[in-house]
PDB file of C-alpha atoms in Angstrom:
ATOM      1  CA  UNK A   1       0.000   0.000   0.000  1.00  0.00           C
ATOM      2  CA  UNK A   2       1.206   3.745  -1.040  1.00  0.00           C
ATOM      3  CA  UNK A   3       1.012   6.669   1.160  1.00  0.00           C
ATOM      4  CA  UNK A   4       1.065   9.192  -1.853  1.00  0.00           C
ATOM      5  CA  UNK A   5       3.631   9.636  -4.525  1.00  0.00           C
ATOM      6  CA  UNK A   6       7.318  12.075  -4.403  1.00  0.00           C
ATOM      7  CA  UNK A   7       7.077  13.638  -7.720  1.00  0.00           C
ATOM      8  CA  UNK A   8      10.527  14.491  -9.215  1.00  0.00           C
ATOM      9  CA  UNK A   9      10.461  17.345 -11.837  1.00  0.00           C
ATOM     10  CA  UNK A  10      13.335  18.633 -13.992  1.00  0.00           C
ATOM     11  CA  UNK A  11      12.934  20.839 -17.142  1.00  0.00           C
ATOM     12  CA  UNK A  12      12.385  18.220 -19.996  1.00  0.00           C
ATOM     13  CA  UNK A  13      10.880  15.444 -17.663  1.00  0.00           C
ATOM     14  CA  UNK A  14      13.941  13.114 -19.284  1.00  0.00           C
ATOM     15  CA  UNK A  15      16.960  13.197 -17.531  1.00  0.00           C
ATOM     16  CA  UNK A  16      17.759  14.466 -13.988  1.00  0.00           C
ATOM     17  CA  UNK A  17      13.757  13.336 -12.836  1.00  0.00           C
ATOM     18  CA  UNK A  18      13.806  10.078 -14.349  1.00  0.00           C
ATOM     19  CA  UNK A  19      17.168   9.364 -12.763  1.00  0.00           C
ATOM     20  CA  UNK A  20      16.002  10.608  -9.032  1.00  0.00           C
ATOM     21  CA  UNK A  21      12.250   8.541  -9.781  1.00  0.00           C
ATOM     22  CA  UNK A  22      14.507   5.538 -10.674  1.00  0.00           C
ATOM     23  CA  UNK A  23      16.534   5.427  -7.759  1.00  0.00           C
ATOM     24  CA  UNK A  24      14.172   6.452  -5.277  1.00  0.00           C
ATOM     25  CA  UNK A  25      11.810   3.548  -6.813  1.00  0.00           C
ATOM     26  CA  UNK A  26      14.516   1.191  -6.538  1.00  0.00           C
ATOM     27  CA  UNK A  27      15.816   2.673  -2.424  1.00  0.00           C
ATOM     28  CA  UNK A  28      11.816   2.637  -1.342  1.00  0.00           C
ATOM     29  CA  UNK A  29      11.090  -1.428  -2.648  1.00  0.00           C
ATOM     30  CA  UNK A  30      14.358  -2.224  -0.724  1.00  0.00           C
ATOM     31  CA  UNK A  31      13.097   0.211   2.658  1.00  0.00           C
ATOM     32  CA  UNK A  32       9.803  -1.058   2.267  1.00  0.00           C
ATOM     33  CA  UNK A  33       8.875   2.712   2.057  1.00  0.00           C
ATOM     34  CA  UNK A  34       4.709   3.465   0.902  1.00  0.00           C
ATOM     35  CA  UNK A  35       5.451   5.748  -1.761  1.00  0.00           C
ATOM     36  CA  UNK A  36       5.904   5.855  -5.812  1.00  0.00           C
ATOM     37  CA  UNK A  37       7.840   8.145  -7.669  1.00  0.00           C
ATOM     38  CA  UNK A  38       6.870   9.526 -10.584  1.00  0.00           C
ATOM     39  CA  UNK A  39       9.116  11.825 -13.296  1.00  0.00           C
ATOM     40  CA  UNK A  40       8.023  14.340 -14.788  1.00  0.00           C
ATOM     41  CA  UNK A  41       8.687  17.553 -16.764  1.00  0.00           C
ATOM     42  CA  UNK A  42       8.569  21.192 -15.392  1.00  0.00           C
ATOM     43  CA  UNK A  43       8.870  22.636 -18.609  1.00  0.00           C
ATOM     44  CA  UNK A  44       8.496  21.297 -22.487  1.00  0.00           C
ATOM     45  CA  UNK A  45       9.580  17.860 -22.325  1.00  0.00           C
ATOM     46  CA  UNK A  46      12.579  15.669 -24.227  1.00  0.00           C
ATOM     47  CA  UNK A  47      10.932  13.209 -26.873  1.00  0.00           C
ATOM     48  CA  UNK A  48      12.446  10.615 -25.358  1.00  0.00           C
ATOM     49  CA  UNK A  49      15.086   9.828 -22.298  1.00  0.00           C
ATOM     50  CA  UNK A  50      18.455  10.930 -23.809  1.00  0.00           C
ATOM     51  CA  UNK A  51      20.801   7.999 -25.002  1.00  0.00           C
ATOM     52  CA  UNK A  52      23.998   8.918 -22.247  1.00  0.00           C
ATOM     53  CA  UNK A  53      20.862   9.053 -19.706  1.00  0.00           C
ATOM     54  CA  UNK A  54      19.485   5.216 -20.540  1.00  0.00           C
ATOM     55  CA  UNK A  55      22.994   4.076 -21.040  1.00  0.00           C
ATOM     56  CA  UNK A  56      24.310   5.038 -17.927  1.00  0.00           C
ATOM     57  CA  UNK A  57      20.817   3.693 -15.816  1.00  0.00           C
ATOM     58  CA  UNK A  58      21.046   0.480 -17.858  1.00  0.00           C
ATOM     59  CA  UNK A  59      24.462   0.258 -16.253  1.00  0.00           C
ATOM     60  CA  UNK A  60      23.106   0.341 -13.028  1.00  0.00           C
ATOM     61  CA  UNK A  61      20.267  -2.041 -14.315  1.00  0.00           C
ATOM     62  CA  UNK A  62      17.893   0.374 -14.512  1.00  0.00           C
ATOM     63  CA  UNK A  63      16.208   0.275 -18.033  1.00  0.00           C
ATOM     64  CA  UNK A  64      14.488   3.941 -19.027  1.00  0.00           C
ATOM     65  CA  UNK A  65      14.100   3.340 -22.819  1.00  0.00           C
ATOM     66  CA  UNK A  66      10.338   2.754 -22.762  1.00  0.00           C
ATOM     67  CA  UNK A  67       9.590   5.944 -20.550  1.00  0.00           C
ATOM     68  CA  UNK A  68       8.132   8.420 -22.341  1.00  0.00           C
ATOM     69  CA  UNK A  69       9.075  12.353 -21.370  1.00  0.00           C
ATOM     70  CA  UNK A  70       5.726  14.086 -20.400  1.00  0.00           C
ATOM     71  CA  UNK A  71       4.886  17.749 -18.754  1.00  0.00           C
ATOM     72  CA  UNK A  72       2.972  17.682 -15.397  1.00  0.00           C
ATOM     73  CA  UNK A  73      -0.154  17.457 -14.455  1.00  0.00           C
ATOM     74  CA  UNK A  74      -1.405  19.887 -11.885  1.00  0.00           C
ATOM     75  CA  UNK A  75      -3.361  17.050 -10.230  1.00  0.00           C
ATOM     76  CA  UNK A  76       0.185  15.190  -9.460  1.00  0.00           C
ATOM     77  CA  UNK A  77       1.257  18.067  -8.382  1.00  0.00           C
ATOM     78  CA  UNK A  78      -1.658  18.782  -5.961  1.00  0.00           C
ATOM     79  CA  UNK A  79      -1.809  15.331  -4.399  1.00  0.00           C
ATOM     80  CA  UNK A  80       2.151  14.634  -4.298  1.00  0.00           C
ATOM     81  CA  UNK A  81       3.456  13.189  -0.627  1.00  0.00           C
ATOM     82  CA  UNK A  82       6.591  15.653  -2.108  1.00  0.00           C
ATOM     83  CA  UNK A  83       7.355  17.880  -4.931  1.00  0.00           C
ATOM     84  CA  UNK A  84      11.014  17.865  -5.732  1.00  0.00           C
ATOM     85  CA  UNK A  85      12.040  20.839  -8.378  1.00  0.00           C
ATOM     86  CA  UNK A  86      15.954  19.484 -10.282  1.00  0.00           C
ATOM     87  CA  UNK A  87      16.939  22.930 -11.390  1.00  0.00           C
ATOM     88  CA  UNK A  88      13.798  23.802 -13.247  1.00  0.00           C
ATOM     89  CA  UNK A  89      12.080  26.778 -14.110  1.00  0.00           C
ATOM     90  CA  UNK A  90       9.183  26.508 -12.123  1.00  0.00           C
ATOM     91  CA  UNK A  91       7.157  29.740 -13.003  1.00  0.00           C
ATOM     92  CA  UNK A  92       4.632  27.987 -15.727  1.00  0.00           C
ATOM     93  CA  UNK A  93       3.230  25.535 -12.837  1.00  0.00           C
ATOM     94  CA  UNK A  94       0.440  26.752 -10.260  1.00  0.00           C
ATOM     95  CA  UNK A  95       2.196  26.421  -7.043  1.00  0.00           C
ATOM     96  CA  UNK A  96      -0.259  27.861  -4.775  1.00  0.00           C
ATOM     97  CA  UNK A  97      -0.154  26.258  -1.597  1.00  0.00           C
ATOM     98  CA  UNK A  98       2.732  23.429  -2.739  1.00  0.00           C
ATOM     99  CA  UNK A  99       5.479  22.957  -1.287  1.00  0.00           C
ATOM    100  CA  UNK A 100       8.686  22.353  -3.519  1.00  0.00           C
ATOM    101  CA  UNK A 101      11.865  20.922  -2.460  1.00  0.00           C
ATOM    102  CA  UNK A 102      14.579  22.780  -4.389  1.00  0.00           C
ATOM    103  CA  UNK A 103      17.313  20.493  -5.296  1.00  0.00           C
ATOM    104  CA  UNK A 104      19.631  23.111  -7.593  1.00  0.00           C
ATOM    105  CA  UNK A 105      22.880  21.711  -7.248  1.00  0.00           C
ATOM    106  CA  UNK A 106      22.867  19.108  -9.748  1.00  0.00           C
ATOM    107  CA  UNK A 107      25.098  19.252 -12.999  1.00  0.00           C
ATOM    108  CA  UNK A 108      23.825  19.258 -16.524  1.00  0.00           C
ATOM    109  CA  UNK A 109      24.289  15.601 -17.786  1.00  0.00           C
ATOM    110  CA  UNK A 110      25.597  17.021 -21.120  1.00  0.00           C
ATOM    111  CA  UNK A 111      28.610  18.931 -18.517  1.00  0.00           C
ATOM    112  CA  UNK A 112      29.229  16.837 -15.909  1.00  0.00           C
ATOM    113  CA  UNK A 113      27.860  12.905 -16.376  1.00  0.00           C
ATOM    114  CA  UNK A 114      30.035  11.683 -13.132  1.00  0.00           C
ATOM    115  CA  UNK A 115      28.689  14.994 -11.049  1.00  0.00           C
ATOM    116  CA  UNK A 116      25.275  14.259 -11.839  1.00  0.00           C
ATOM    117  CA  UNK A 117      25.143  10.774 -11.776  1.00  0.00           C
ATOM    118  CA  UNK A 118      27.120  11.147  -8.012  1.00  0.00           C
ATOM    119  CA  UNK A 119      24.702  14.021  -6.640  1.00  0.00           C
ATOM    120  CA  UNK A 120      21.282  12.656  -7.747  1.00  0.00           C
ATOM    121  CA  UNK A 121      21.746   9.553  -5.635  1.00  0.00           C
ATOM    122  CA  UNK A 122      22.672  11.179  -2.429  1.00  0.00           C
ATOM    123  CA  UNK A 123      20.024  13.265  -2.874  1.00  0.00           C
ATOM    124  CA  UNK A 124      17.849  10.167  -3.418  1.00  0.00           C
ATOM    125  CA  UNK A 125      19.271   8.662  -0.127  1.00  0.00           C
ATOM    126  CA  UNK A 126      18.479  11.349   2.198  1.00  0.00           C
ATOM    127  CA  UNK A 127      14.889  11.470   1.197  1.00  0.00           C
ATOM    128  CA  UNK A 128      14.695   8.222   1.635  1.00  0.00           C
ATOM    129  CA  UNK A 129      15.977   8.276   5.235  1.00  0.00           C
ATOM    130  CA  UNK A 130      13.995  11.475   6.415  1.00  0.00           C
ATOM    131  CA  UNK A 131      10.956   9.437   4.965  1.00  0.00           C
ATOM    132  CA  UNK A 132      11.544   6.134   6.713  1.00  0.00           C
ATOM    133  CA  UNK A 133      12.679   8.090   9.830  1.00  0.00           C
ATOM    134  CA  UNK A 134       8.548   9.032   9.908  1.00  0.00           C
ATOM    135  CA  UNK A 135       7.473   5.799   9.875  1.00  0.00           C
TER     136      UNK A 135
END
């Protein structure tokens, strides 16, 4: 059973969000934690995940190929557990009363692959612990 969902947005819904939904999918199954993540994008979204993006999570085992990019929904954005903003421009959304958890120190994939594949994780993790630490 869920408790609600953490919604992960980043500009084009295809990179930085799909990589934090991923890995916070994957943490919460193995802390038993009652949420879902879901990606999304804050802004116009990618077509598709980027190739260095689905490379690097099939790495990790993680395959991203089928997801499809898409722009929020205010609903999910009204009934999220969490909101988590990846260095978006947020100004388009309707934010009135949301809370948004401003994670802005993640690297562009196309700069830094290691920096962002390194911050998005610990990120990920300490979620993840304040979450289960309210159980």
């Amino acid at each position: 059973m869920k408790d609600g969902t953490i919604l992960f947005l980043c500009s084009a819904g295809g990179a930085k969000s799909v990589m934090a939904a991923s890995y916070f999918t994957r943490l919460a199954d193995e802390l038993t934690l009652p949420y879902a993540a879901i990606a999304a994008a804050a802004e116009e979204p990618y077509p598709a995940v980027p190739e260095p993006v689905a490379d690097f999570l099939e790495r990790d085992g993680i395959d991203v190929r089928s997801f499809r990019p898409r722009r929020v929904e205010q609903d999910e954005l009204r009934s999220a557990a969490r909101v988590v903003s990846i260095d978006c421009n947020l100004d388009a959304l309707d934010l009135a009363g949301i809370a948004v958890e401003p994670w802005n120190d993640i690297p562009k994939v196309s700069e830094d692959l290691d920096g962002w594949a390194a911050a998005i994780p610990r990120h990920v993790e300490t979620l993840a612990e304040e979450l289960r630490g309210r159980r």
